Coordinates of N, CA and C in Angstrom, one line a residue:
X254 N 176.2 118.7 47.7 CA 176.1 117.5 46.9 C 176.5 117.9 45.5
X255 N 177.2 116.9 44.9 CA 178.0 117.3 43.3 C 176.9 116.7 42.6
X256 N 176.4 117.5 41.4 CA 175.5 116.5 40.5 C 176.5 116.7 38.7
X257 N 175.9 115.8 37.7 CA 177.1 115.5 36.8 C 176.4 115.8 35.6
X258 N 176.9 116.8 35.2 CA 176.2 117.2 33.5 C 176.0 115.7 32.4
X259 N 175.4 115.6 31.6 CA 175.1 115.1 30.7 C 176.6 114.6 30.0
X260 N 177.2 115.9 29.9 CA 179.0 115.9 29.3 C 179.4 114.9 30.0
X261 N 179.4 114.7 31.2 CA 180.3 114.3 32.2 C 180.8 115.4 32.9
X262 N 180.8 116.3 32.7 CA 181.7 117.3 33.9 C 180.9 117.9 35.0
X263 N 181.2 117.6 36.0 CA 181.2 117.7 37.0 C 180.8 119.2 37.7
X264 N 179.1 119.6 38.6 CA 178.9 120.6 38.7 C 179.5 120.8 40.6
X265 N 179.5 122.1 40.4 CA 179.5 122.4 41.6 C 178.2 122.5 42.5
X266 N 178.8 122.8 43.9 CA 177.4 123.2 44.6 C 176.7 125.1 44.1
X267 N 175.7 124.9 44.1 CA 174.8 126.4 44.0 C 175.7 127.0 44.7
X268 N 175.3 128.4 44.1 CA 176.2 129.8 44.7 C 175.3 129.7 46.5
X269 N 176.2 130.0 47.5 CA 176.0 130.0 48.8 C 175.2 131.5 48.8
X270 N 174.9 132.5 48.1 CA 174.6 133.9 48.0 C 173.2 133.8 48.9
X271 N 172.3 132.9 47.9 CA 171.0 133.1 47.9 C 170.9 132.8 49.2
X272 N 171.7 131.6 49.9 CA 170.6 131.1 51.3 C 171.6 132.2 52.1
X273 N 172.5 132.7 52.2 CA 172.5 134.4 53.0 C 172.2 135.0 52.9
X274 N 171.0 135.5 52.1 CA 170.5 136.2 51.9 C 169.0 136.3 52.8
X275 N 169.0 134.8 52.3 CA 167.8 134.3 53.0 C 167.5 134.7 54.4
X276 N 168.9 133.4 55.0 CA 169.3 133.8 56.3 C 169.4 135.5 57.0
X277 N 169.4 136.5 55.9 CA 169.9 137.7 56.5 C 168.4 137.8 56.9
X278 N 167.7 137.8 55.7 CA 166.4 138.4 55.5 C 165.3 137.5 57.1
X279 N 165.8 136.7 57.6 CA 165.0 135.7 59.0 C 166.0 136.4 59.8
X280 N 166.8 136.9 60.2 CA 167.7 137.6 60.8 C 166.9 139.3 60.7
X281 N 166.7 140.1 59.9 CA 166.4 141.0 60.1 C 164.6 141.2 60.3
X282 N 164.3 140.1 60.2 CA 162.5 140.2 60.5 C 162.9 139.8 62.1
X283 N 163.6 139.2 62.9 CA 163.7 139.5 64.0 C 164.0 140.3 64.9
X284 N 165.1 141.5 64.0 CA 165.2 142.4 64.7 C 163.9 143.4 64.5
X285 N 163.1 143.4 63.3 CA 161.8 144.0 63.5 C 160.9 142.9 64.8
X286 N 160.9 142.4 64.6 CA 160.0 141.9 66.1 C 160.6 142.2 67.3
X287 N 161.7 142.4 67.2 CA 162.5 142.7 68.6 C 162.1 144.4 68.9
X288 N 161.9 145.5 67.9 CA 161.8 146.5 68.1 C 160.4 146.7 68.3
X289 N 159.4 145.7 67.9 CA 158.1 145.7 68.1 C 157.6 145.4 69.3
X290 N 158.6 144.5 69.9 CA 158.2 143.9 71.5 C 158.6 145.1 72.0
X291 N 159.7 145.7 71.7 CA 160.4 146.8 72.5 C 159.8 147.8 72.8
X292 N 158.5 148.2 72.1 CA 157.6 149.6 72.3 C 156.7 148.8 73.2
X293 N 156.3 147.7 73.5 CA 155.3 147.8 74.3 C 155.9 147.7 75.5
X294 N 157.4 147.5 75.9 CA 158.1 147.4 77.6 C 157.3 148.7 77.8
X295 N 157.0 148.7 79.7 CA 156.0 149.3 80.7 C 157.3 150.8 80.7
X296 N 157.0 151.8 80.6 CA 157.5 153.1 80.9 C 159.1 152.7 82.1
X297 N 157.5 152.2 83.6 CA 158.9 152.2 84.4 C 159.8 151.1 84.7
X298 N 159.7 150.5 83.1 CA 161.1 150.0 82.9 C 162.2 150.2 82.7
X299 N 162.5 151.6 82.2 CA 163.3 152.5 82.1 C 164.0 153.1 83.6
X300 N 162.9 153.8 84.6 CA 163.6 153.7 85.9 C 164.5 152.7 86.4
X301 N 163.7 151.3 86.4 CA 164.6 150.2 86.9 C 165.6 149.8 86.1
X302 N 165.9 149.9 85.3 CA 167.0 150.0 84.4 C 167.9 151.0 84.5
X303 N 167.9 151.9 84.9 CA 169.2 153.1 85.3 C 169.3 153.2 86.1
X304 N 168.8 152.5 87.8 CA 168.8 152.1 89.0 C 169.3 151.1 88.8
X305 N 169.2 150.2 88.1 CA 170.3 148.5 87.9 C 171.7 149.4 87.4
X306 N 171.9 150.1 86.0 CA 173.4 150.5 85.9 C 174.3 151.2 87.1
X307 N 173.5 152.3 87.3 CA 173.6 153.4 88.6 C 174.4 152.2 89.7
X308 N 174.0 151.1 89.9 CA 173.9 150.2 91.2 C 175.9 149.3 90.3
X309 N 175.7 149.1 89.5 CA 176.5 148.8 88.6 C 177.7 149.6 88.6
X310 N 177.5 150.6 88.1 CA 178.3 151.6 88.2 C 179.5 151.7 89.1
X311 N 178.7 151.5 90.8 CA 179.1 151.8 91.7 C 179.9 150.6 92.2
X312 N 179.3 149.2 91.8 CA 179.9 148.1 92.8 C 181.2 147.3 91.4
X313 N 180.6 148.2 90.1 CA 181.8 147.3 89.2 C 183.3 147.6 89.6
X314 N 183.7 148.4 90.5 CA 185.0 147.9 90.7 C 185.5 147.2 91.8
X315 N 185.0 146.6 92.0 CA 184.7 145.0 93.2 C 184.9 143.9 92.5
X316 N 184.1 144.0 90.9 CA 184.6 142.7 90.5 C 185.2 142.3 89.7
X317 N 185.7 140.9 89.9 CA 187.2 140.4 89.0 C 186.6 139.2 88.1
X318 N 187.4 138.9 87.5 CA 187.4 138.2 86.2 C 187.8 137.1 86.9
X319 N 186.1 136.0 87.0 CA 186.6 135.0 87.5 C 186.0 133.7 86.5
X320 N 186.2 132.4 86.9 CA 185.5 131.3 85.9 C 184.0 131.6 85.5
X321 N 183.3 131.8 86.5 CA 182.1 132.1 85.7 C 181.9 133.3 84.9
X322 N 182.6 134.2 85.3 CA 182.6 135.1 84.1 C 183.0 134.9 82.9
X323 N 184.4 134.4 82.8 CA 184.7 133.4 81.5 C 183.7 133.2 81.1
X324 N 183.1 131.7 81.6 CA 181.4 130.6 81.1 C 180.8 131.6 80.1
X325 N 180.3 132.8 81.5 CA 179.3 133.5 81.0 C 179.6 134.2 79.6
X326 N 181.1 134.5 79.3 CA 181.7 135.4 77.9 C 181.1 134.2 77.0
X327 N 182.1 133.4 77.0 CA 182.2 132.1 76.1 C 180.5 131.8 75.6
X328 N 179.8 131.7 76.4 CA 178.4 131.4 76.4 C 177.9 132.2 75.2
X329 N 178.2 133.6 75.3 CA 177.7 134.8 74.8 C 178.2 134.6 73.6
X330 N 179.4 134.7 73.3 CA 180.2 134.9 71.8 C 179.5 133.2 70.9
X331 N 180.0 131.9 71.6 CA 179.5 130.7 71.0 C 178.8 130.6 70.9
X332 N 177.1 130.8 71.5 CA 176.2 130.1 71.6 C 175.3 130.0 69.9
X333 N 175.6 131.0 69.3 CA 174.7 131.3 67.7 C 175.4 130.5 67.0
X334 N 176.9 131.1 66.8 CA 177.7 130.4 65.7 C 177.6 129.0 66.1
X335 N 178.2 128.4 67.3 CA 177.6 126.7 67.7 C 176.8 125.9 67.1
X336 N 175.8 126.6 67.2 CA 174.6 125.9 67.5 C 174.2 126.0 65.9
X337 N 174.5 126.7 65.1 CA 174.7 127.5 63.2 C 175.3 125.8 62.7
X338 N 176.7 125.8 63.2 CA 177.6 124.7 63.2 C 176.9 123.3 63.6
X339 N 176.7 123.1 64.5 CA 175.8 121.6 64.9 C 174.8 121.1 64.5
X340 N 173.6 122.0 63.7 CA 172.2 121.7 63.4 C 172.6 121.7 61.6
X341 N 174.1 121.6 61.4 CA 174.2 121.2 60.0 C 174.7 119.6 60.2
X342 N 174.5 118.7 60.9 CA 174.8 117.5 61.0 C 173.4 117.2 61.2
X343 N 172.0 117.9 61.5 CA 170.6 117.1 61.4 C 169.8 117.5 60.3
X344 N 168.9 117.0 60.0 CA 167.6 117.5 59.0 C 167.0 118.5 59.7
X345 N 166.6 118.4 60.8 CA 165.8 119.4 61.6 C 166.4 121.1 61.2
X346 N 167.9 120.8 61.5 CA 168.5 122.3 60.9 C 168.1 122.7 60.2
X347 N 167.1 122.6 59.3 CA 166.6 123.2 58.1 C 165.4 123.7 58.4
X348 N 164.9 123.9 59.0 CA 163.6 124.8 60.1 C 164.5 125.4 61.1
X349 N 165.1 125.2 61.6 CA 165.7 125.4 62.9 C 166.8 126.6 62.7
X350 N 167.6 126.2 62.0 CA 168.6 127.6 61.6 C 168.3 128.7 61.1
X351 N 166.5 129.2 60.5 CA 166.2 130.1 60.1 C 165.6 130.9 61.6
X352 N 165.1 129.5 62.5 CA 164.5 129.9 63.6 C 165.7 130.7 64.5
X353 N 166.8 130.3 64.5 CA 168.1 130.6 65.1 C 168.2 132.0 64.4
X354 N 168.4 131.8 63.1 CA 168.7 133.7 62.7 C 167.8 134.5 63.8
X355 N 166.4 134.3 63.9 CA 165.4 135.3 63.7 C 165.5 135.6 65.2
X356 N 165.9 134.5 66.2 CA 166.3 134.7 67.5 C 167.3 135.6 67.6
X357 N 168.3 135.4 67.2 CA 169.5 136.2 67.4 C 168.9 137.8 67.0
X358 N 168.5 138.5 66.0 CA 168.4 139.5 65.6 C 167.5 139.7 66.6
X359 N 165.7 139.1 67.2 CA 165.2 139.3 68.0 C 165.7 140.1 69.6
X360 N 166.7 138.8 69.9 CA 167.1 139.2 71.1 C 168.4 140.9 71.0
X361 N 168.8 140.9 69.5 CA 169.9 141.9 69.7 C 169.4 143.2 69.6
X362 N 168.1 143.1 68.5 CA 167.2 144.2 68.6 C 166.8 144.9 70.0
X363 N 166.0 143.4 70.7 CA 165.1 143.8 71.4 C 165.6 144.9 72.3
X364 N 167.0 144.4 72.4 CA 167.7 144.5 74.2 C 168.4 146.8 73.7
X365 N 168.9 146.4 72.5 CA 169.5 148.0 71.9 C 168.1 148.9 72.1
X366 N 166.8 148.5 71.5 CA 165.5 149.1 71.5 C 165.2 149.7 73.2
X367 N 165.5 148.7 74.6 CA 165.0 149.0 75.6 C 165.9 150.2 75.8
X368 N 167.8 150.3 75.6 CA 168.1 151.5 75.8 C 167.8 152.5 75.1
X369 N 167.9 152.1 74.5 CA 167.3 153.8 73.5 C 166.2 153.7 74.0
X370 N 164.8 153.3 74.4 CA 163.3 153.6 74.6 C 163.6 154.2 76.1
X371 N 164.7 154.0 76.6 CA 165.0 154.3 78.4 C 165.6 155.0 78.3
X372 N 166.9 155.6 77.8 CA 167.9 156.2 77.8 C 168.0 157.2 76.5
X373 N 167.2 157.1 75.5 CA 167.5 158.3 74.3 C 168.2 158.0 73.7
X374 N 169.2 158.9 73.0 CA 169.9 158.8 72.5 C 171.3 158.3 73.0
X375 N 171.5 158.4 74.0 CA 172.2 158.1 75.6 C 172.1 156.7 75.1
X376 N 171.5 156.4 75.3 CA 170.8 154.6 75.2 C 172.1 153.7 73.8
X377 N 171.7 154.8 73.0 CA 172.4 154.1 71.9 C 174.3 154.0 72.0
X378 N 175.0 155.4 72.6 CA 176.4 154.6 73.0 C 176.2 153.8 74.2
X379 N 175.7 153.6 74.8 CA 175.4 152.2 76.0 C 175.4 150.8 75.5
X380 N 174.5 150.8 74.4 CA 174.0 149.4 73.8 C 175.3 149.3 73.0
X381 N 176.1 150.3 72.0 CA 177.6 150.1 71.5 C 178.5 149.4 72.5
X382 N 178.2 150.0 73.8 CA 179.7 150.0 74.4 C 179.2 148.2 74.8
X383 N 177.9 148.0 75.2 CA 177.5 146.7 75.8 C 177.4 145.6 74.6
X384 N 177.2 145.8 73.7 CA 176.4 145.1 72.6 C 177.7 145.1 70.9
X385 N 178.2 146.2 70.8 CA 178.6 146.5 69.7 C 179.7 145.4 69.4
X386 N 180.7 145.3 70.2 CA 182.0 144.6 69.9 C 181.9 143.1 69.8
X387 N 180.7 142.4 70.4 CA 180.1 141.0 70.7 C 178.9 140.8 69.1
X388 N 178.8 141.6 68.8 CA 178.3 141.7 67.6 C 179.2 141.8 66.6
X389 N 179.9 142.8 66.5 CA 180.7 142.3 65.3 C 181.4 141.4 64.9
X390 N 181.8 140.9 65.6 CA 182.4 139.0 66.1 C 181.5 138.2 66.0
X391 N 180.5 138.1 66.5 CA 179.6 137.0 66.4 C 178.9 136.8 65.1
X392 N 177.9 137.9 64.5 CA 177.3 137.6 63.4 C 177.7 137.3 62.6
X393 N 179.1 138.1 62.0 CA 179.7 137.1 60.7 C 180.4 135.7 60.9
X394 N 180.4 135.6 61.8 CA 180.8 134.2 62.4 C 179.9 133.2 62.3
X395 N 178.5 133.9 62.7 CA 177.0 132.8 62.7 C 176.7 133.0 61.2
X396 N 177.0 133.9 60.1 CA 176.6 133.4 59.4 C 177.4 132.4 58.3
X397 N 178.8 133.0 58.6 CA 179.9 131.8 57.9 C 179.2 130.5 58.0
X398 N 179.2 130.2 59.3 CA 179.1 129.0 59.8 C 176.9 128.4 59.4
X399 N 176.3 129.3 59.6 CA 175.2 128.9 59.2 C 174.9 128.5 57.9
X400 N 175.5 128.8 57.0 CA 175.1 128.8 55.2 C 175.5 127.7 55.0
X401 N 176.8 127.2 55.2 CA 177.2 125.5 54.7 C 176.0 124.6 55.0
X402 N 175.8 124.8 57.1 CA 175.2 124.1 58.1 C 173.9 124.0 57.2
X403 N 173.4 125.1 56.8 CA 171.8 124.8 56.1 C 171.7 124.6 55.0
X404 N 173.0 124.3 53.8 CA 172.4 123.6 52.4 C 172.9 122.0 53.0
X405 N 173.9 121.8 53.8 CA 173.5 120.1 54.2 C 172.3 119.6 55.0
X406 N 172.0 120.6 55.7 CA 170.6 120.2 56.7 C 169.4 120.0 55.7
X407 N 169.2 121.1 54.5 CA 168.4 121.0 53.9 C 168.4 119.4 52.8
X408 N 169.8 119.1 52.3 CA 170.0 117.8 51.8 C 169.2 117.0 52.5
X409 N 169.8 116.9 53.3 CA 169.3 115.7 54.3 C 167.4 115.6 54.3
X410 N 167.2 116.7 54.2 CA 165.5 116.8 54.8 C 165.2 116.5 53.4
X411 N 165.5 116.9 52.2 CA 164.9 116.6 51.0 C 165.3 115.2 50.4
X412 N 166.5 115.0 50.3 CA 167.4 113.7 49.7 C 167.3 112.6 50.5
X413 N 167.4 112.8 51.8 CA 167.9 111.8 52.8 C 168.8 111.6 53.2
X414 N 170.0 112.4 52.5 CA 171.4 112.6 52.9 C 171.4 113.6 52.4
X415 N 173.1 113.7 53.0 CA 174.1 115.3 52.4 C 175.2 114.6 52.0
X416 N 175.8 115.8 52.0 CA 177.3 115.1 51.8 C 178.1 115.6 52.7
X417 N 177.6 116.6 53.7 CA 178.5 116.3 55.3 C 179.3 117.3 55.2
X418 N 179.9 117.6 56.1 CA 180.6 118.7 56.3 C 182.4 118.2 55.4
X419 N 183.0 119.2 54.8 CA 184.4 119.0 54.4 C 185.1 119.3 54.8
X420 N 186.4 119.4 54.5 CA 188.1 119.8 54.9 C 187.7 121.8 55.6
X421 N 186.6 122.1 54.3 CA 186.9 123.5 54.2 C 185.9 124.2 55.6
X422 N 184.7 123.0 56.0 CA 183.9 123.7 56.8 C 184.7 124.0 58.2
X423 N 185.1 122.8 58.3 CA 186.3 122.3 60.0 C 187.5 123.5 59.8
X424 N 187.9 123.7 58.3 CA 188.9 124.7 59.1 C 188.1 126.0 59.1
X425 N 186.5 126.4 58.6 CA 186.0 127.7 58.9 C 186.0 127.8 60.1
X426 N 185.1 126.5 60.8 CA 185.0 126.5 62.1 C 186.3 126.9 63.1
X427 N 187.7 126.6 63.0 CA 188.4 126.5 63.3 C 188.7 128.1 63.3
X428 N 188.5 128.2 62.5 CA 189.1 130.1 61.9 C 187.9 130.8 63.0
X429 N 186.5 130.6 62.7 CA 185.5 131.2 63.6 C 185.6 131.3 65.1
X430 N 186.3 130.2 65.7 CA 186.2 129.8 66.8 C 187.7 130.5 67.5
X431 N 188.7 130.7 66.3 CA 189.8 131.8 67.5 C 189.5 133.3 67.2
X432 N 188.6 133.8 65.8 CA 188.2 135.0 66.1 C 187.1 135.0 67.0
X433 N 186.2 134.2 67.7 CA 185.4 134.4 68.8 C 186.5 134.2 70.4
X434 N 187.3 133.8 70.3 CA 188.1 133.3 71.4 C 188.6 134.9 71.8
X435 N 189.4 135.5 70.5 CA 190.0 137.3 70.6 C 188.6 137.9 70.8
X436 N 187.3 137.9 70.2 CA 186.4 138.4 71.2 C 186.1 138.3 72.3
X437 N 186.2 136.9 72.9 CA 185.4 137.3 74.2 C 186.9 137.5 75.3
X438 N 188.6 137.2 74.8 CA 189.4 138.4 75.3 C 189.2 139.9 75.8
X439 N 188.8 140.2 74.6 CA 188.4 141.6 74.6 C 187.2 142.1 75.3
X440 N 186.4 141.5 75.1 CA 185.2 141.3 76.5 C 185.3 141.5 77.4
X441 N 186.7 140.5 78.4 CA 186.8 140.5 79.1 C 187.9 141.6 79.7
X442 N 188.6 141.7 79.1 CA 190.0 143.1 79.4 C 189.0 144.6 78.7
X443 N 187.9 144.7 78.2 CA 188.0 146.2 78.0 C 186.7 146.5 78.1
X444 N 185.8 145.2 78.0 CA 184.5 144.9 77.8 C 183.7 146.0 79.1
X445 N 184.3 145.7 80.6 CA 184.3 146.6 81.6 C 184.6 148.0 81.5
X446 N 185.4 148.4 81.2 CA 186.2 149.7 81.0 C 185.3 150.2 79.6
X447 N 184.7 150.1 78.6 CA 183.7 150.3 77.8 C 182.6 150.4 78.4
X448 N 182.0 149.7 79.3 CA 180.9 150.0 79.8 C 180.6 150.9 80.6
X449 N 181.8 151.3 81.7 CA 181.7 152.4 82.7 C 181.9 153.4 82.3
X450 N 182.4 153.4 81.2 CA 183.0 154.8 80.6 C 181.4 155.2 79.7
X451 N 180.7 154.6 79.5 CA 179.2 154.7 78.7 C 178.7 155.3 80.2
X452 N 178.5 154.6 81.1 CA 177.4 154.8 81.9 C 177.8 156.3 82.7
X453 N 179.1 156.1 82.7 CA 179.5 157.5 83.5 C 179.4 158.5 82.5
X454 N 179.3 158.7 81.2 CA 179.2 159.9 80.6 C 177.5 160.4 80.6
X455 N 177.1 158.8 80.8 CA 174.9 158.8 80.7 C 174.4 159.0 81.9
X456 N 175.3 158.7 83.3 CA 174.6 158.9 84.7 C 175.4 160.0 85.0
X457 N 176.8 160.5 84.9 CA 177.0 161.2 85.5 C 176.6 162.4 85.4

């Protein structure tokens, strides 16, 4: 929303800094809850977890790249930035997009925490080879797209309106959505071949 000096000239919107900051700081309290849930998983979670790769290991060259694997990529790379993107067209976004950080960091935490609590230090090139390349695509993606999404969501919940997304948010989206497209590419051509090559240096 533009508001108009006294002069007449015309102000901009606030610096975007603060509410990524914000957003980082709901983003990284969930990767502390994620590492918090992470110490209490049961010991022999760890067994069945390197009895699932082990099993993995063995039957991944059987499988091919088919439509639901697509789904399932696509699913994985969009679902934060999306959903960052969409909840800036409601008021609700304005609770909800911080709840969205705190999920994402939650669940990226939690999941890197089980290998390393199972696997050691082992754990940690596993969760890279699984986790790493899908993250560095997606987060700066969710938060491009989150910071516009939550100073109009927030309009709306305080003002009653916004002023709605512009020329510049559609072509971020736009920009966001073919560097998530070359991620979940690469997911799918190397994403395999990264992971076997983890598990065979950690099981073999």
């Amino acid at each position: 929303m533009n508001w108009k000096h006294r002069s007449g000239r015309r102000l901009d919107r606030s610096s975007p800094f603060p509410r990524m900051m914000m957003l980082a700081a709901f983003f990284f309290l969930g990767v502390v809850l994620g590492q918090v849930l992470a110490g209490k998983v049961s010991p022999s979670a760890g067994a069945e977890l390197r009895n699932y790769l082990g099993e993995y290991l063995q039957f991944e060259q059987q499988l091919k790249v088919g439509p639901e694997t697509v789904l399932s990529a696509l699913r994985l790379y969009f679902r934060y930035p999306l959903l960052a993107f969409l909840f800036g067209f409601v008021s609700a976004g304005a609770v909800l997009l911080p709840c969205v950080s705190v999920a994402f960091g939650f669940f990226l935490s939690f999941s890197v925490s089980c290998f390393t609590a199972s696997f050691g230090t082992a754990g940690v090139l596993l969760a890279l080879a699984a986790l790493g390349a899908r993250t560095v695509v997606t987060l700066p993606c969710f938060i491009l797209l989150a910071v516009p999404a939550w100073e109009t969501s927030c309009e709306m919940l305080t003002l009653g309106r916004g002023a709605g997304y512009g020329k510049k948010s559609w072509i971020r989206l736009l920009v966001c959505s073919a560097v998530l497209l070359g991620g979940v590419c690469f997911e799918l051509v190397f994403g395999p071949w990264l992971l076997r090559a983890a598990l065979e240096h950690m099981l073999g």
